[in-house]
Coordinates of C-alpha atoms and ligand atoms in Angstrom, one line a residue:
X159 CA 115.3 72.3 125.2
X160 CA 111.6 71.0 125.5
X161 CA 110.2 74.1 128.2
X162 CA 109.9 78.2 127.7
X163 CA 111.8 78.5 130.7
X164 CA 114.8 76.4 129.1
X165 CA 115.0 79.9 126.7
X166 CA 115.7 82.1 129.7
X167 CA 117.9 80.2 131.4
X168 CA 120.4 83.0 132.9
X169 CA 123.6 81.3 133.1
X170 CA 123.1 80.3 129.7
X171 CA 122.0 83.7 129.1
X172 CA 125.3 84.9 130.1
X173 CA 127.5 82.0 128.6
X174 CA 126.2 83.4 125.2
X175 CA 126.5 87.2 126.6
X176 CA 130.5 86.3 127.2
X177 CA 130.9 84.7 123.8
X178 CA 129.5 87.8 121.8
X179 CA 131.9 90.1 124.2
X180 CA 134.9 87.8 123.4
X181 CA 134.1 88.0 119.2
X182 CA 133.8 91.7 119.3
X183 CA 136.0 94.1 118.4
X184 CA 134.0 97.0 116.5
X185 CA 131.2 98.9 117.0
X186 CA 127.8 97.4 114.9
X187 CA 124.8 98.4 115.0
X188 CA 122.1 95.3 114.6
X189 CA 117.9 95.9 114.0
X190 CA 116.0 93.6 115.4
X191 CA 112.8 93.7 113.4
X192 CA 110.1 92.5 115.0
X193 CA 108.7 94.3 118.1
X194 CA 108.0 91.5 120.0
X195 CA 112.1 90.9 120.2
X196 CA 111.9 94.7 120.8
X197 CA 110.0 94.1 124.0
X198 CA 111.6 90.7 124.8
X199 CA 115.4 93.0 124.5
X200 CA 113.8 95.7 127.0
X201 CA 111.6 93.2 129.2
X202 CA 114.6 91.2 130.0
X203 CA 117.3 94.0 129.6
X204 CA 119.2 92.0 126.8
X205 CA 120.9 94.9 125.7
X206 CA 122.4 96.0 128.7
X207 CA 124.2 92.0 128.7
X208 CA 126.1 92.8 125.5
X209 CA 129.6 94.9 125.2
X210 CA 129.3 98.7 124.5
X211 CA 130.3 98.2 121.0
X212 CA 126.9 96.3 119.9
X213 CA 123.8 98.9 119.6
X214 CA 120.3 97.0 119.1
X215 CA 118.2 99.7 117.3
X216 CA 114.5 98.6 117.0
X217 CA 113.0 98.1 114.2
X218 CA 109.7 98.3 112.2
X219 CA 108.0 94.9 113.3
X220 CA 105.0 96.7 115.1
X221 CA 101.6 96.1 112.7
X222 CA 99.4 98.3 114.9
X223 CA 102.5 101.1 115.2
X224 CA 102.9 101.1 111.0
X225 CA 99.1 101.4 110.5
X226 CA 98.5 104.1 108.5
X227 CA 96.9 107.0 110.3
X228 CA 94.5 107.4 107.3
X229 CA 93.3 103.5 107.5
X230 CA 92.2 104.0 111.9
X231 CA 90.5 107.2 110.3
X232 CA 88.7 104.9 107.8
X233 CA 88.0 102.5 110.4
X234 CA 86.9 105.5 112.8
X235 CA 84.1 106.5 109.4
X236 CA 82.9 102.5 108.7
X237 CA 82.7 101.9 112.5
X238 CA 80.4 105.3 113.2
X239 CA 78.3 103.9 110.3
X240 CA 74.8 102.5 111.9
X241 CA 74.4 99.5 109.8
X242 CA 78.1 98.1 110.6
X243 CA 79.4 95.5 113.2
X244 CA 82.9 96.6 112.9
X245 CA 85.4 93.4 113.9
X246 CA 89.0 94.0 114.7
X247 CA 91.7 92.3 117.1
X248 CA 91.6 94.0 120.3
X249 CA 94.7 96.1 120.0
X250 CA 93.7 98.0 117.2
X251 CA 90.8 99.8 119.5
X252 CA 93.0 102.4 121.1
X253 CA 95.4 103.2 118.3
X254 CA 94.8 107.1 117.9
X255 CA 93.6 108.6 114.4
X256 CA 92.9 112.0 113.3
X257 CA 89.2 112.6 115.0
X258 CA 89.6 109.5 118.3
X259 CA 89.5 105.6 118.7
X260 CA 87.6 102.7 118.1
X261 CA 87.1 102.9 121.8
X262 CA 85.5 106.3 121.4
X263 CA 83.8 105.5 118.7
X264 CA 82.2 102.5 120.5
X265 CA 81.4 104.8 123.7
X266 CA 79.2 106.7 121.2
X267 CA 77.4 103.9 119.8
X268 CA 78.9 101.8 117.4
X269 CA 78.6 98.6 117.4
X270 CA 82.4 97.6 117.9
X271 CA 83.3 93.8 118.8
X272 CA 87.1 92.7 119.4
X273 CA 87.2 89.1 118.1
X274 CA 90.3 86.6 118.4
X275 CA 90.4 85.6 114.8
X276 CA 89.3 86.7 111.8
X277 CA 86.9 84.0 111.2
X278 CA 85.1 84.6 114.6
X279 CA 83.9 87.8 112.3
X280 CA 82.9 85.6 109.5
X281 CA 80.3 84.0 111.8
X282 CA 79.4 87.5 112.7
X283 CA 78.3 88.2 109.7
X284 CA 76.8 84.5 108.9
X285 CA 74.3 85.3 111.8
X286 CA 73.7 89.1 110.6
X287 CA 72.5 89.2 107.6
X288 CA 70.7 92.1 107.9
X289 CA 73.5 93.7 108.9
X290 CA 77.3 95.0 107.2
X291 CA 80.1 93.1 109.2
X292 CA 83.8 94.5 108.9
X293 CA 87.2 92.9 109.5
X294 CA 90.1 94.9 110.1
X295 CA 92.5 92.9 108.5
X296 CA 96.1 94.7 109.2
X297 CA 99.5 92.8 110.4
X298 CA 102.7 91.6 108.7
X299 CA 102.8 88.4 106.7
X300 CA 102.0 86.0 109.9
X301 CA 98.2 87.6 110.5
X302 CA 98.0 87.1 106.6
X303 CA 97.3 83.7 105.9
X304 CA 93.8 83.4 108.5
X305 CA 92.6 86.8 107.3
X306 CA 93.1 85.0 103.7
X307 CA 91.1 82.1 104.8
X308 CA 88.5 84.5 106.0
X309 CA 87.6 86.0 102.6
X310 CA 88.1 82.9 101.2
X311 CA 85.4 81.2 103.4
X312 CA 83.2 84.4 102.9
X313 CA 83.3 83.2 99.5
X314 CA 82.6 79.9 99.6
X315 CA 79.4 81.0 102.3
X316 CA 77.9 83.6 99.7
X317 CA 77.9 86.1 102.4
X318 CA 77.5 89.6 100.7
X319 CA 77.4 91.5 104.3
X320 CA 81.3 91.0 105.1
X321 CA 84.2 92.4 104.2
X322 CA 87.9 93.3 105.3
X323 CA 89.7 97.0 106.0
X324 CA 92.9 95.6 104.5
X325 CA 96.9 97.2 106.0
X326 CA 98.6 94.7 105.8
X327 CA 102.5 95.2 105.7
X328 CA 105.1 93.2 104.5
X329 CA 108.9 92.6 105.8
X330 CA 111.4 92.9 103.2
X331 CA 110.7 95.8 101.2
X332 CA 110.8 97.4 104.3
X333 CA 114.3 96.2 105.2
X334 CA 114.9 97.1 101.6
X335 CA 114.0 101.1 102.3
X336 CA 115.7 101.1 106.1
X337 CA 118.8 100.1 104.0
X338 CA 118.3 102.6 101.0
X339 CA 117.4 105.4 103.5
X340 CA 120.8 108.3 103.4
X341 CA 121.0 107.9 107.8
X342 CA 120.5 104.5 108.0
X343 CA 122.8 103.5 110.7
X344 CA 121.9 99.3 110.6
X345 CA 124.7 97.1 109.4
X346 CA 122.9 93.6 110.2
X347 CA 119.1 92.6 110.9
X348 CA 117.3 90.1 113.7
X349 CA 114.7 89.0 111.0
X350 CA 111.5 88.0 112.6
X351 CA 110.9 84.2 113.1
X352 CA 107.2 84.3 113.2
X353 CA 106.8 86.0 109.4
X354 CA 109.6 83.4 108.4
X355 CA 107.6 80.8 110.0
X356 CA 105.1 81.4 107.2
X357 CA 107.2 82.5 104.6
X358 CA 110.0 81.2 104.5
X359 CA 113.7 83.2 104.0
X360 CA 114.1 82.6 100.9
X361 CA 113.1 86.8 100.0
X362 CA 116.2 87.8 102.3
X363 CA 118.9 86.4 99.9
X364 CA 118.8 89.3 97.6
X365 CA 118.5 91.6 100.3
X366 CA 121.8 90.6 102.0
X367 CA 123.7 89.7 98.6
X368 CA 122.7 93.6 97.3
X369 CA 123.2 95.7 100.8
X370 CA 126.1 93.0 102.2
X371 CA 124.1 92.9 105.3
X372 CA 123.8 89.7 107.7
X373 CA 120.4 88.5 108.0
X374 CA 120.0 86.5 111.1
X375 CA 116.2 84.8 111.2
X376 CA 115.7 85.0 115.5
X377 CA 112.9 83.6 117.6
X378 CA 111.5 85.9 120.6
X379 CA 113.1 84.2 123.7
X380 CA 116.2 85.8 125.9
X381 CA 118.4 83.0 124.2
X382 CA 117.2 82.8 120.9
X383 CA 117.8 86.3 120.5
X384 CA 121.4 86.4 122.3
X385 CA 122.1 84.0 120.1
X386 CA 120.6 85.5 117.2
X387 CA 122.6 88.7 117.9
X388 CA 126.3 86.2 118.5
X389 CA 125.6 84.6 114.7
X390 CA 124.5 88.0 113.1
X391 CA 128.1 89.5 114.9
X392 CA 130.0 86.7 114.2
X393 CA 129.2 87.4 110.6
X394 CA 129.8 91.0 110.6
X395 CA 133.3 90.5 112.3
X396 CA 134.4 87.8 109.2
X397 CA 132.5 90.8 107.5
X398 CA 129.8 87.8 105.7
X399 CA 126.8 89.0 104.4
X400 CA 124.6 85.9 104.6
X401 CA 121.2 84.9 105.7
X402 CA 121.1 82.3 108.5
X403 CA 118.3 80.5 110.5
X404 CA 118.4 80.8 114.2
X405 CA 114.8 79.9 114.9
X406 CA 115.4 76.4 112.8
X407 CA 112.9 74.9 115.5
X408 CA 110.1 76.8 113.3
X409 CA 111.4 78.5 110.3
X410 CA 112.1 76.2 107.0
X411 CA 113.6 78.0 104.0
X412 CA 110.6 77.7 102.0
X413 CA 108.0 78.5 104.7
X414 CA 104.4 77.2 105.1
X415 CA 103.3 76.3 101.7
X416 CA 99.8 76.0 102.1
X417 CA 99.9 79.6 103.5
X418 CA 101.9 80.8 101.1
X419 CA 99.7 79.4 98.3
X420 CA 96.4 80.7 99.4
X421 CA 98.1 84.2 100.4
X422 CA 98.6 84.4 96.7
X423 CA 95.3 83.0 95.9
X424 CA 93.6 85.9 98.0
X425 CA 96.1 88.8 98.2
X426 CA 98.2 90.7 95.7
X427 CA 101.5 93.0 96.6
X428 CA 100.6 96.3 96.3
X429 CA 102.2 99.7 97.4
X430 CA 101.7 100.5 101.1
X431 CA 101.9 103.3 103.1
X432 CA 103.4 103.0 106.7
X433 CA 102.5 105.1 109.6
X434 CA 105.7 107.8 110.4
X435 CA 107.6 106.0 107.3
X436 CA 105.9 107.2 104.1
X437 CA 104.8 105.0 101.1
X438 CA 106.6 101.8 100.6
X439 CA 106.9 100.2 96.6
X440 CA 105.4 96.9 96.6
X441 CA 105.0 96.4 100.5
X442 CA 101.8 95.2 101.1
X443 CA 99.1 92.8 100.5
X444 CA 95.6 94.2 98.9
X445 CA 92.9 92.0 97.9
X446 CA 92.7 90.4 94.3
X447 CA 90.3 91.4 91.6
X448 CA 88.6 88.2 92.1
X449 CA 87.9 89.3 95.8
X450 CA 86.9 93.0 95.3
X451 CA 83.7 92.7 96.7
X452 CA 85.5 91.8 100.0
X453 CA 86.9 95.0 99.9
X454 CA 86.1 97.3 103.1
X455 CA 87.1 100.6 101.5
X456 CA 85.8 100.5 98.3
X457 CA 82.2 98.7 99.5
X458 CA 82.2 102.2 101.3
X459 CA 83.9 104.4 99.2
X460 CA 86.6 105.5 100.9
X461 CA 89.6 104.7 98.8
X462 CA 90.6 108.2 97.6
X463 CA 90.6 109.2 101.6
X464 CA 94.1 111.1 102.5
X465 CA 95.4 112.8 106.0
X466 CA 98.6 113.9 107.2
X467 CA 100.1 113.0 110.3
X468 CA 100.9 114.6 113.7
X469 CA 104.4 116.0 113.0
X470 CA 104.9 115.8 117.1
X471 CA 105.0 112.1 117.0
X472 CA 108.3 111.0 115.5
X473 CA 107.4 107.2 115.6
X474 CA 108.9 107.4 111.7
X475 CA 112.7 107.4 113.2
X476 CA 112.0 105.1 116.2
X477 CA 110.4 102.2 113.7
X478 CA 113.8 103.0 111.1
X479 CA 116.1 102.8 113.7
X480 CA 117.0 106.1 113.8
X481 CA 116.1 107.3 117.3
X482 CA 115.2 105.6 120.5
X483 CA 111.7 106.1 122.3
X484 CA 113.3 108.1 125.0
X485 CA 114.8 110.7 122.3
X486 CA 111.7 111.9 121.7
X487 CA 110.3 114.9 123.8
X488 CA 106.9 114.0 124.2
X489 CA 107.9 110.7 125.7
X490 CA 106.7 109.4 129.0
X491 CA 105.4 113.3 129.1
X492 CA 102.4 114.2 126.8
X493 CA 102.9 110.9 125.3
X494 CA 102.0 107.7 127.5
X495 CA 100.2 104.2 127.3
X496 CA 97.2 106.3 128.9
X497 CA 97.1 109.2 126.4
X498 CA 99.2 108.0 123.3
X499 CA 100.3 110.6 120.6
X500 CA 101.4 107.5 118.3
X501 CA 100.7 104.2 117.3
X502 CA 104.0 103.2 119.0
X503 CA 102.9 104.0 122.4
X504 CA 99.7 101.9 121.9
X505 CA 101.0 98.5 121.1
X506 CA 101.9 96.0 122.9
X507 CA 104.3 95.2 120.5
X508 CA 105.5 98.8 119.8
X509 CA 109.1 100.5 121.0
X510 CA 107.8 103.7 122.8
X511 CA 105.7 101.1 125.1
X512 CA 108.3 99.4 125.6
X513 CA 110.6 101.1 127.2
X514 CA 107.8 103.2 128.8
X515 CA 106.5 99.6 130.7
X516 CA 110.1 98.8 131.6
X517 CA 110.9 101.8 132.9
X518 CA 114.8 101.4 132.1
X519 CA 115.6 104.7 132.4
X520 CA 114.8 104.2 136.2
X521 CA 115.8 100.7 136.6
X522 CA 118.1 98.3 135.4
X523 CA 116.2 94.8 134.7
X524 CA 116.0 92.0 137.1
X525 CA 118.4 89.1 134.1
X526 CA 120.6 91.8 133.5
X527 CA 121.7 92.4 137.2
X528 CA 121.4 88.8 137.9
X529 CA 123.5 88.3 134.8
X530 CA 126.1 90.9 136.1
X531 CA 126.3 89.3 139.5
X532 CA 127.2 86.5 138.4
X533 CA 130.0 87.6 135.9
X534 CA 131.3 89.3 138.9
X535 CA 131.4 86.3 141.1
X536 CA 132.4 84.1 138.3
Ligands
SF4_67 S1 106.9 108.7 122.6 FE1 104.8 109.0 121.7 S2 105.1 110.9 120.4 FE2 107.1 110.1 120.8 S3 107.6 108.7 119.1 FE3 106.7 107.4 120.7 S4 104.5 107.3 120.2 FE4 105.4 109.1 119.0

């Protein structure tokens, strides 16, 4: 397969659909982990191809959705702050905190730019001198590397006017508490190609060994997850507990070792809190001693800052698995891409967008009636 259209080919699509119905004869329950197989699963109505034994719960795999309310707040306080050229990706702008939005912070003022890469703020901050430029540096392991390089660079330029908002989140130790949690309900994982891209699977062999949990690394595409979803069954039907590499046209076992190596240069694991989940042991990154002076919150002295969370919202038990956007009461009702109540209406990535922008409670997807069609005619 050279072309993206090769991935979503639908009679292929349903040849691997048949072979996971021919294999199964239990109910499992499989997490995919990354939202952007959450929205590829809704988008092209992958779940409603499989038998009604599999149940796909979505997993944690949003960045903006496991920002921690208290880290937007602290964005919300730097941004609002005259002397700062606050930097972020673009999707962080309408995540809601306690008191608004980067976008309603920006309508009041603030000088709020969305850059495409975290170096484009670097250069903000090379032609500012005179002014305080802040990146907000949040995402799983794949966003970690070029925020790395970003301090590191700062560093090398001397430039004492920039520094990073740091969330960022990290994959395993939060498969490690879905599986430790008393209702988890997941009995095999869709790891997420693009963190494995970078690091590697080589973390995920405990993990499977300890819980005796399948861990299937998937890519994004229709196929790559069907077939993600037929290895990770076929291992939980021989009842194997083993990691295995779908996405082999990206992933290596050991990852990108460059990355890896200046991730560990910059960034040290520290504990993490996660939006709706609570504080995670050793689950993110924070910056190293040596880069302290890169360091958003303490440069502004906001590392003792603390807020609860809206107890409406329960985006905690969509990103665990637990429930599905739709069981939540606020959904598609007080809570909407328009006016979000959580972090997982807002991304583009997260599950209660999702299903909101497919609309599957009202329709059934386009692949998964073609798909249906044609196992009728067949
Ligand atoms: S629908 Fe809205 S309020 Fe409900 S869990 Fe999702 S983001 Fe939170």
């Amino acid at each position: 397969m050279k072309y993206v259209d090769e991935y979503r080919n639908q009679e292929s699509a349903q040849r691997l659909a048949e072979a996971i119905r021919r294999i199964t004869t239990k109910p499992w329950s499989i997490m995919e982990v990354c939202g952007g197989q959450t929205h590829s699963i809704v988008k092209y109505g992958i779940d409603e191809l499989l038998p009604p034994q599999i149940t796909l719960l979505h997993g944690p795999g949003c960045p903006v959705c496991v920002t921690p309310l208290e880290l937007i707040d602290k964005a919300l306080q730097i941004a609002a702050r005259p002397e700062v050229i606050f930097c972020s990706f673009g999707d962080m702008l309408r995540v809601p905190g306690s008191g608004g939005d980067l976008f309603s912070v920006k309508a009041k003022g603030a000088d709020v730019r969305i850059v495409y890469s975290p170096l484009d703020a670097v250069k903000v901050a090379r032609e500012n001198p005179q002014r305080e430029v802040v990146f907000f540096a949040v995402g799983f392991e794949t966003t970690a590397p070029a925020n790395a390089m970003a301090v590191f660079q700062a560093q090398a330029q001397k430039l004492p006017n920039f520094s990073v908002l740091v969330s960022h989140v990290l994959v395993p130790p939060a498969i490690e508490a879905i599986l430790s949690a008393p209702d988890n309900r997941t009995q095999g994982f869709l790891a997420a190609g693009h963190v494995c891209t970078v690091m590697g699977f080589e973390e995920y062999l405990p993990l499977a060994k300890k819980f005796r949990v399948p861990i299937v690394v998937t890519g994004f595409e229709p196929l790559d997850i069907l077939q993600g979803i037929l290895m990770c069954v076929e291992q939980l039907e021989h009842g194997r507990a083993e990691v295995e590499n779908q996405y082999a046209r990206s992933v290596q076992r050991e990852g990108n070792r460059p990355a890896r190596e200046l991730m560990a240069k910059v960034f040290r694991v520290v504990h993490r809190k996660w939006r709706g989940v609570g504080e995670i042991p050793q689950s993110g990154f924070g910056l190293r001693e040596a880069f302290a002076a890169f360091d958003a919150e303490k440069r502004f002295g906001l590392v003792d800052y603390s807020v609860e969370e809206d107890s409406e919202c329960i985006s905690g038990q969509v990103l665990r698995g637990v429930k599905k956007p739709h069981e939540c009461p606020a959904f598609g009702t007080r809570c909407t891409p328009e006016r979000p109540l959580g972090a997982t209406m807002v991304s583009s990535e997260g599950a209660c967008a999702a299903y909101y922008l497919y609309r599957r409670h009202a329709e059934t997807s386009r692949v998964a009636e073609g798909a249906r069609q044609g196992a009728e005619n067949a």
